[in-house]
Tab-separated table of C-alpha atoms and ligand atoms in Angstrom:
chain	number	residue	atom	x	y	z
A	1	MET	CA	80.397	92.943	99.768
A	2	ILE	CA	81.120	89.812	97.780
A	3	ALA	CA	79.184	88.617	94.734
A	4	THR	CA	79.588	85.057	93.523
A	5	LEU	CA	78.809	84.659	89.848
A	6	THR	CA	76.892	81.752	88.376
A	7	VAL	CA	78.913	78.921	86.851
A	8	ASP	CA	77.428	79.641	83.429
A	9	CYS	CA	77.890	83.435	83.629
A	10	THR	CA	79.053	84.565	80.182
A	11	LEU	CA	81.909	87.001	79.578
A	12	ALA	CA	79.426	89.612	78.380
A	13	GLN	CA	77.307	89.191	81.520
A	14	LYS	CA	80.386	89.433	83.700
A	15	ALA	CA	81.494	92.621	81.938
A	16	ALA	CA	78.019	94.083	82.440
A	17	ILE	CA	78.107	93.225	86.152
A	18	LEU	CA	81.507	94.903	86.592
A	19	ARG	CA	80.367	97.961	84.605
A	20	PHE	CA	77.280	98.217	86.782
A	21	ILE	CA	79.288	98.167	90.009
A	22	GLU	CA	82.023	100.506	88.739
A	23	GLY	CA	79.335	102.856	87.516
A	24	TYR	CA	78.634	103.608	91.173
A	25	GLY	CA	82.293	104.622	91.734
A	26	LEU	CA	83.136	101.346	93.487
A	27	ARG	CA	86.267	99.250	92.893
A	28	VAL	CA	86.096	95.577	92.100
A	29	HIS	CA	88.469	92.691	92.560
A	30	VAL	CA	87.714	89.608	90.533
A	31	GLY	CA	88.914	86.278	91.868
A	32	GLU	CA	88.647	83.248	89.589
A	33	ALA	CA	89.125	79.646	90.538
A	34	GLY	CA	88.032	76.961	88.105
A	35	SER	CA	84.480	77.696	87.110
A	36	THR	CA	83.843	79.966	90.103
A	37	THR	CA	84.175	83.737	89.894
A	38	VAL	CA	83.999	85.878	93.013
A	39	VAL	CA	83.699	89.655	92.722
A	40	SER	CA	84.720	91.701	95.772
A	41	VAL	CA	83.158	95.147	95.857
A	42	ILE	CA	85.357	97.740	97.565
A	43	GLY	CA	84.119	101.129	98.733
A	44	ASP	CA	81.092	102.697	100.428
A	45	TYR	CA	77.866	101.702	98.789
A	46	GLU	CA	74.268	102.779	99.142
A	47	PRO	CA	71.725	100.642	100.991
A	48	GLY	CA	69.943	98.506	98.438
A	49	MET	CA	73.085	98.035	96.327
A	50	ALA	CA	73.415	94.380	97.374
A	51	GLU	CA	69.885	93.650	96.197
A	52	SER	CA	70.519	95.446	92.899
A	53	ILE	CA	73.653	93.384	92.268
A	54	ALA	CA	71.935	90.164	93.346
A	55	ALA	CA	69.253	90.852	90.716
A	56	LEU	CA	71.766	91.093	87.829
A	57	VAL	CA	71.883	88.257	85.324
A	58	GLY	CA	74.909	86.085	86.085
A	59	VAL	CA	75.035	86.732	89.830
A	60	ALA	CA	74.457	83.638	91.973
A	61	SER	CA	74.631	85.198	95.440
A	62	VAL	CA	75.727	88.305	97.311
A	63	SER	CA	77.124	88.501	100.811
A	64	THR	CA	77.131	91.909	102.476
A	65	GLU	CA	79.398	91.009	105.347
A	66	ALA	CA	82.093	93.509	104.521
A	67	PRO	CA	85.444	91.741	104.492
A	68	LEU	CA	88.235	93.778	106.100
A	69	TYR	CA	90.674	92.606	103.476
A	70	PRO	CA	88.709	91.744	100.327
A	71	PHE	CA	91.764	91.029	98.165
A	72	VAL	CA	93.359	88.481	100.454
A	73	ALA	CA	90.298	87.051	102.232
A	74	ARG	CA	89.670	83.350	101.823
A	75	GLU	CA	86.283	84.188	100.295
A	76	ALA	CA	87.875	86.152	97.461
A	77	ARG	CA	88.980	82.915	95.841
A	78	ASN	CA	87.655	79.420	95.971
A	79	ALA	CA	91.064	77.850	95.754
A	80	PRO	CA	94.396	78.577	97.423
A	81	THR	CA	96.701	80.948	95.562
A	82	THR	CA	99.939	79.515	94.251
A	83	VAL	CA	102.893	81.851	93.866
A	84	ARG	CA	105.650	81.112	91.399
A	85	VAL	CA	109.082	82.200	92.594
A	86	GLY	CA	111.599	81.781	89.799
A	87	GLU	CA	110.803	78.244	88.732
A	88	VAL	CA	109.369	77.070	92.050
A	89	VAL	CA	105.684	77.037	93.002
A	90	VAL	CA	104.755	77.942	96.582
A	91	GLY	CA	101.316	77.019	97.892
A	92	GLY	CA	100.871	74.029	95.584
A	93	PRO	CA	101.015	70.359	96.511
A	94	GLU	CA	104.724	70.446	97.381
A	95	ILE	CA	106.489	71.874	100.435
A	96	VAL	CA	109.069	74.497	99.468
A	97	VAL	CA	112.218	75.036	101.506
A	98	ILE	CA	114.143	78.311	101.323
A	99	ALA	CA	117.544	78.269	103.016
A	100	GLY	CA	120.686	80.338	103.283
A	101	PRO	CA	122.549	82.723	105.519
A	102	CYS	CA	121.030	85.621	107.409
A	103	SER	CA	123.441	87.940	105.548
A	104	VAL	CA	125.440	87.605	102.381
A	105	GLU	CA	129.002	88.135	103.657
A	106	SER	CA	131.404	87.205	100.874
A	107	GLU	CA	131.572	85.375	97.570
A	108	GLY	CA	133.050	82.252	99.148
A	109	GLN	CA	130.504	82.218	101.960
A	110	ILE	CA	127.410	82.494	99.759
A	111	ASP	CA	128.771	80.027	97.191
A	112	ARG	CA	129.555	77.354	99.798
A	113	ILE	CA	126.193	77.775	101.512
A	114	ALA	CA	124.227	77.924	98.252
A	115	SER	CA	125.691	74.681	96.947
A	116	GLY	CA	125.379	73.047	100.375
A	117	VAL	CA	121.687	73.839	100.817
A	118	ALA	CA	120.942	73.011	97.172
A	119	LYS	CA	122.389	69.513	97.674
A	120	ASN	CA	120.167	68.975	100.689
A	121	GLY	CA	116.735	69.930	99.460
A	122	ALA	CA	116.476	73.721	99.387
A	123	VAL	CA	114.941	75.044	96.172
A	124	LEU	CA	115.369	78.756	96.905
A	125	LEU	CA	118.311	80.646	98.419
A	126	ARG	CA	117.902	83.377	101.034
A	127	GLY	CA	120.511	85.983	101.947
A	128	GLY	CA	120.221	89.523	103.278
A	129	ALA	CA	122.060	92.310	101.467
A	130	PHE	CA	120.299	95.166	103.277
A	131	LYS	CA	119.976	94.180	106.916
A	132	PRO	CA	117.508	95.838	109.291
A	133	ARG	CA	119.675	95.610	112.428
A	134	THR	CA	118.487	96.618	115.879
A	135	SER	CA	121.827	98.284	116.610
A	136	PRO	CA	123.306	100.836	114.216
A	137	TYR	CA	126.728	99.369	115.104
A	138	SER	CA	125.875	95.882	113.819
A	139	PHE	CA	126.773	94.685	110.306
A	140	GLN	CA	124.303	96.356	107.941
A	141	GLY	CA	124.833	94.095	104.919
A	142	LEU	CA	126.879	94.400	101.730
A	143	GLY	CA	124.177	96.316	99.856
A	144	GLU	CA	124.227	95.990	96.080
A	145	GLU	CA	127.419	93.910	96.177
A	146	GLY	CA	125.475	91.358	98.236
A	147	LEU	CA	122.772	91.263	95.569
A	148	GLU	CA	125.404	90.681	92.880
A	149	LEU	CA	126.822	87.773	94.875
A	150	LEU	CA	123.334	86.309	95.280
A	151	ALA	CA	122.698	86.603	91.544
A	152	ALA	CA	126.010	84.847	90.872
A	153	ALA	CA	125.037	82.071	93.298
A	154	ARG	CA	121.775	81.679	91.387
A	155	GLU	CA	123.740	81.255	88.161
A	156	ALA	CA	125.945	78.631	89.787
A	157	THR	CA	123.213	76.584	91.487
A	158	GLY	CA	119.946	77.278	89.690
A	159	LEU	CA	118.361	78.320	92.993
A	160	GLY	CA	116.057	81.339	92.826
A	161	VAL	CA	117.049	84.023	95.337
A	162	VAL	CA	115.187	85.911	98.060
A	163	SER	CA	116.451	89.078	99.734
A	164	GLU	CA	115.034	91.779	101.953
A	165	CYS	CA	114.053	95.250	100.787
A	166	VAL	CA	114.095	97.827	103.584
A	167	ALA	CA	113.128	101.016	101.748
A	168	PRO	CA	110.678	101.967	98.980
A	169	GLU	CA	113.463	103.609	96.960
A	170	ASP	CA	115.407	100.312	96.880
A	171	VAL	CA	112.547	98.359	95.261
A	172	PRO	CA	113.776	98.794	91.638
A	173	LEU	CA	117.282	97.681	92.676
A	174	LEU	CA	116.039	94.547	94.454
A	175	ASN	CA	113.690	93.864	91.577
A	176	ARG	CA	116.648	93.735	89.166
A	177	TYR	CA	118.503	91.069	91.138
A	178	VAL	CA	116.141	88.820	93.078
A	179	ASP	CA	113.336	86.363	92.373
A	180	MET	CA	111.403	87.368	95.492
A	181	LEU	CA	111.532	90.515	97.621
A	182	GLN	CA	111.298	90.062	101.372
A	183	VAL	CA	109.537	92.595	103.576
A	184	GLY	CA	110.874	91.976	107.063
A	185	SER	CA	109.133	91.978	110.411
A	186	ARG	CA	110.272	95.443	111.300
A	187	ASN	CA	108.804	96.809	108.084
A	188	MET	CA	105.531	94.885	108.045
A	189	GLN	CA	103.678	98.134	108.624
A	190	ASN	CA	105.875	100.364	106.480
A	191	PHE	CA	102.915	101.166	104.295
A	192	ARG	CA	104.861	103.012	101.593
A	193	LEU	CA	107.165	100.034	101.255
A	194	LEU	CA	104.156	97.705	101.028
A	195	SER	CA	102.659	99.791	98.232
A	196	ALA	CA	106.029	99.995	96.455
A	197	VAL	CA	106.518	96.217	96.408
A	198	GLY	CA	102.884	95.952	95.328
A	199	GLU	CA	103.604	98.109	92.295
A	200	GLN	CA	106.264	95.764	90.894
A	201	PRO	CA	105.638	92.255	89.623
A	202	LYS	CA	108.083	90.030	91.549
A	203	PRO	CA	106.661	87.930	94.388
A	204	VAL	CA	106.843	89.270	97.930
A	205	LEU	CA	107.621	87.371	101.123
A	206	LEU	CA	105.817	89.296	103.856
A	207	LYS	CA	106.975	88.500	107.384
A	208	ARG	CA	104.711	89.010	110.365
A	209	GLY	CA	105.762	91.883	112.620
A	210	LEU	CA	107.220	91.039	116.017
A	211	MET	CA	104.205	92.596	117.732
A	212	SER	CA	101.594	92.275	115.007
A	213	THR	CA	98.269	90.528	115.092
A	214	ILE	CA	97.212	88.160	112.352
A	215	GLU	CA	94.662	90.735	111.235
A	216	GLU	CA	97.410	93.361	110.900
A	217	LEU	CA	99.468	90.898	108.843
A	218	LEU	CA	96.515	90.328	106.512
A	219	LEU	CA	95.911	94.060	106.195
A	220	ALA	CA	99.591	94.531	105.335
A	221	ALA	CA	99.195	91.877	102.623
A	222	GLU	CA	96.097	93.734	101.457
A	223	TYR	CA	98.254	96.821	100.771
A	224	ILE	CA	100.480	94.769	98.470
A	225	VAL	CA	97.735	92.913	96.626
A	226	GLY	CA	95.590	96.056	96.462
A	227	SER	CA	98.517	97.868	94.819
A	228	GLY	CA	98.443	95.355	91.982
A	229	ASN	CA	100.691	92.480	93.021
A	230	PRO	CA	98.790	89.302	93.935
A	231	ARG	CA	101.990	87.285	94.429
A	232	VAL	CA	102.324	87.423	98.214
A	233	ILE	CA	103.574	84.714	100.568
A	234	LEU	CA	102.987	85.186	104.296
A	235	CYS	CA	105.574	84.185	106.877
A	236	GLU	CA	105.140	83.511	110.601
A	237	ARG	CA	108.525	84.115	112.247
A	238	GLY	CA	107.825	84.303	115.968
A	239	ILE	CA	106.214	87.057	117.987
A	240	ARG	CA	107.510	88.836	121.071
A	241	SER	CA	106.531	87.523	124.480
A	242	PHE	CA	107.442	87.863	128.154
A	243	ASP	CA	109.519	84.695	127.989
A	244	THR	CA	113.233	85.038	127.307
A	245	ALA	CA	113.809	81.279	126.897
A	246	THR	CA	113.461	81.656	123.143
A	247	ARG	CA	114.044	84.673	120.877
A	248	GLY	CA	110.369	84.720	119.917
A	249	ILE	CA	107.318	82.532	120.317
A	250	LEU	CA	106.593	80.636	117.134
A	251	ASP	CA	102.861	81.105	116.738
A	252	ILE	CA	101.982	77.724	115.295
A	253	SER	CA	98.291	78.515	115.454
A	254	ALA	CA	98.919	81.329	112.982
A	255	VAL	CA	99.210	78.652	110.286
A	256	PRO	CA	95.706	77.162	110.562
A	257	VAL	CA	94.231	80.582	111.377
A	258	LEU	CA	95.765	82.103	108.248
A	259	LYS	CA	94.649	79.107	106.223
A	260	GLU	CA	91.095	79.790	107.386
A	261	ARG	CA	91.238	83.494	106.604
A	262	THR	CA	93.271	83.860	103.446
A	263	HIS	CA	93.977	82.129	100.151
A	264	LEU	CA	97.652	83.200	100.264
A	265	PRO	CA	100.434	80.665	100.921
A	266	VAL	CA	101.925	80.573	104.423
A	267	ILE	CA	105.455	79.598	105.384
A	268	ILE	CA	107.281	79.304	108.697
A	269	ASP	CA	110.607	80.800	109.735
A	270	PRO	CA	111.756	78.634	112.636
A	271	SER	CA	115.160	80.378	112.877
A	272	HIS	CA	114.108	83.849	114.020
A	273	ALA	CA	111.472	82.367	116.312
A	274	ALA	CA	113.985	80.066	117.999
A	275	GLY	CA	117.075	82.228	118.213
A	276	ARG	CA	119.042	79.054	118.929
A	277	ARG	CA	120.030	76.401	116.435
A	278	SER	CA	119.119	73.466	118.705
A	279	LEU	CA	115.429	74.439	118.585
A	280	VAL	CA	115.173	74.957	114.837
A	281	PRO	CA	114.534	71.326	113.754
A	282	SER	CA	111.570	70.945	116.135
A	283	LEU	CA	109.991	74.228	115.078
A	284	ALA	CA	110.519	73.457	111.398
A	285	ALA	CA	108.839	70.075	111.856
A	286	ALA	CA	105.963	71.647	113.796
A	287	GLY	CA	105.412	74.247	111.076
A	288	ILE	CA	105.044	71.630	108.375
A	289	ALA	CA	102.874	69.436	110.599
A	290	ALA	CA	100.577	72.438	111.184
A	291	GLY	CA	100.002	72.835	107.448
A	292	ALA	CA	102.550	75.439	106.337
A	293	ASP	CA	103.422	75.508	102.627
A	294	GLY	CA	107.120	75.837	103.270
A	295	LEU	CA	110.001	76.962	105.443
A	296	ILE	CA	112.651	79.651	105.402
A	297	ILE	CA	115.674	78.525	107.406
A	298	GLU	CA	118.958	80.267	108.212
A	299	VAL	CA	121.986	78.132	107.380
A	300	HIS	CA	125.688	79.001	107.618
A	301	ASP	CA	128.726	76.868	106.876
A	302	ARG	CA	130.626	78.528	109.751
A	303	PRO	CA	127.949	79.871	112.079
A	304	GLU	CA	130.484	80.855	114.729
A	305	GLU	CA	131.926	83.361	112.234
A	306	ALA	CA	128.569	84.665	110.925
A	307	LEU	CA	128.175	88.443	110.850
A	308	SER	CA	124.519	88.139	111.853
A	309	ASP	CA	122.284	85.517	113.482
A	310	GLY	CA	125.040	82.878	113.830
A	311	PRO	CA	123.556	81.329	117.009
A	312	GLN	CA	120.306	80.435	115.244
A	313	SER	CA	121.873	79.329	111.959
A	314	LEU	CA	121.959	75.617	111.231
A	315	THR	CA	125.219	74.151	109.999
A	316	LEU	CA	125.053	72.480	106.602
A	317	GLU	CA	125.007	69.108	108.381
A	318	GLY	CA	122.245	70.307	110.706
A	319	PHE	CA	120.255	71.461	107.698
A	320	ALA	CA	120.634	68.057	106.027
A	321	GLU	CA	119.389	66.335	109.209
A	322	THR	CA	116.466	68.748	109.576
A	323	MET	CA	115.448	68.105	105.995
A	324	LYS	CA	115.173	64.372	106.718
A	325	THR	CA	112.637	65.013	109.494
A	326	VAL	CA	110.783	67.639	107.501
A	327	SER	CA	110.588	65.311	104.472
A	328	ALA	CA	109.209	62.472	106.589
A	329	ILE	CA	106.447	64.713	107.945
A	330	ALA	CA	105.752	66.187	104.526
A	331	ASN	CA	105.443	62.698	103.034
A	332	ALA	CA	103.089	61.616	105.817
A	333	LEU	CA	100.886	64.577	104.900
A	334	ASP	CA	101.104	63.644	101.233
A	335	ARG	CA	102.843	66.948	100.466
A	336	PRO	CA	106.373	65.937	99.504
A	337	VAL	CA	109.209	68.416	99.686
A	338	ALA	CA	109.881	70.026	96.278
A	339	HIS	CA	113.206	68.902	94.839
A	340	ARG	CA	115.715	70.530	92.604
A	341	HIS	CA	115.122	68.235	89.665
A	342	ALA	CA	111.607	69.667	89.722
A	343	ILE	CA	113.018	73.159	89.274
A	344	ARG	CA	114.407	72.646	85.810
A	345	SER	CA	111.555	70.465	84.581
A	346	THR	CA	108.651	72.775	85.509
B	401	LIG	C1	115.813	87.904	108.284
B	401	LIG	O1	115.100	87.168	107.591
B	401	LIG	O2	117.049	87.825	108.334
B	401	LIG	C2	115.146	88.893	109.153
B	401	LIG	C3	115.728	90.031	109.483
B	401	LIG	O3	113.938	88.457	109.534
B	401	LIG	P1	112.807	89.202	110.388
B	401	LIG	O4	112.387	90.372	109.593
B	401	LIG	O5	111.760	88.144	110.529
B	401	LIG	O6	113.429	89.569	111.711
B	402	LIG	MN1	118.403	86.809	110.325
């Protein structure tokens, strides 16, 4: 059930409304946007409760259509959520580009890539330190050393850093080093991990599972926001299909569908969807054209030597070229790509 409060609802009236609802053992989530306040009521309520709430002073309207995911539903807020990552804002007027290698491999590698992507329009740096690899024999990441190298690259470039957390017990460690914790596709329904990242304050990049529906993605986000962390960014990264021509199918329609259903920002990962570098520029362009708030792109200075996902990693030159196309589309949509000078001045 969702109650929209009147524009002139006073603080005392609002407090009385919340007390009334909580008095019945129900939880509330209050979303505020400008002069509009929306109260989501969570829990089983008695018949007649909607009418009782609608009759309270300060309530404008009540809708009893129970939202599946009251915290992240579009209706919970009247404006899109913006998520600050380090000094960058995702979900605002500007398109945000995150770039970097699949895995952090060495000091030289992450430093060269960080400065290369920073020069060409990335405002955040990605790099896996704990890698969820399909084969136990594949490179598993440098672990904490990788996080230290990422933090050093942040010092050198000013780029905020994003890295994946694969286990609930690693959350405090990731939290110490990164500006945003990534929950990867394979862990989208690791519910203890979702709650753990929801119980710490850093933003979370939640990637859609390989076989997950949009509803399941939103319910996964609901775990995080419901655990206390509203700073969630959703990422479409390709879903599994019968076709082996590409690594995944980039579900472009997920962007407008998510925009209809949730107030959370949405970004596109063209790299994991494509699986091949030649396809990445087109998918990146399509993502922005479809209304995504940003991109996360794998880039490597020597992709042929990469320890993971080399074939889908753009070279630094390829990244620079892709950024030209992406910027042109972003400008046409009146959503320019966020630039580094903006980082220090915000
Ligand atoms: C990654 O970002 O390197 C990664 C493992 O992504 P995904 O979880 O989407 O496969
Ligand atoms: Mn990867």
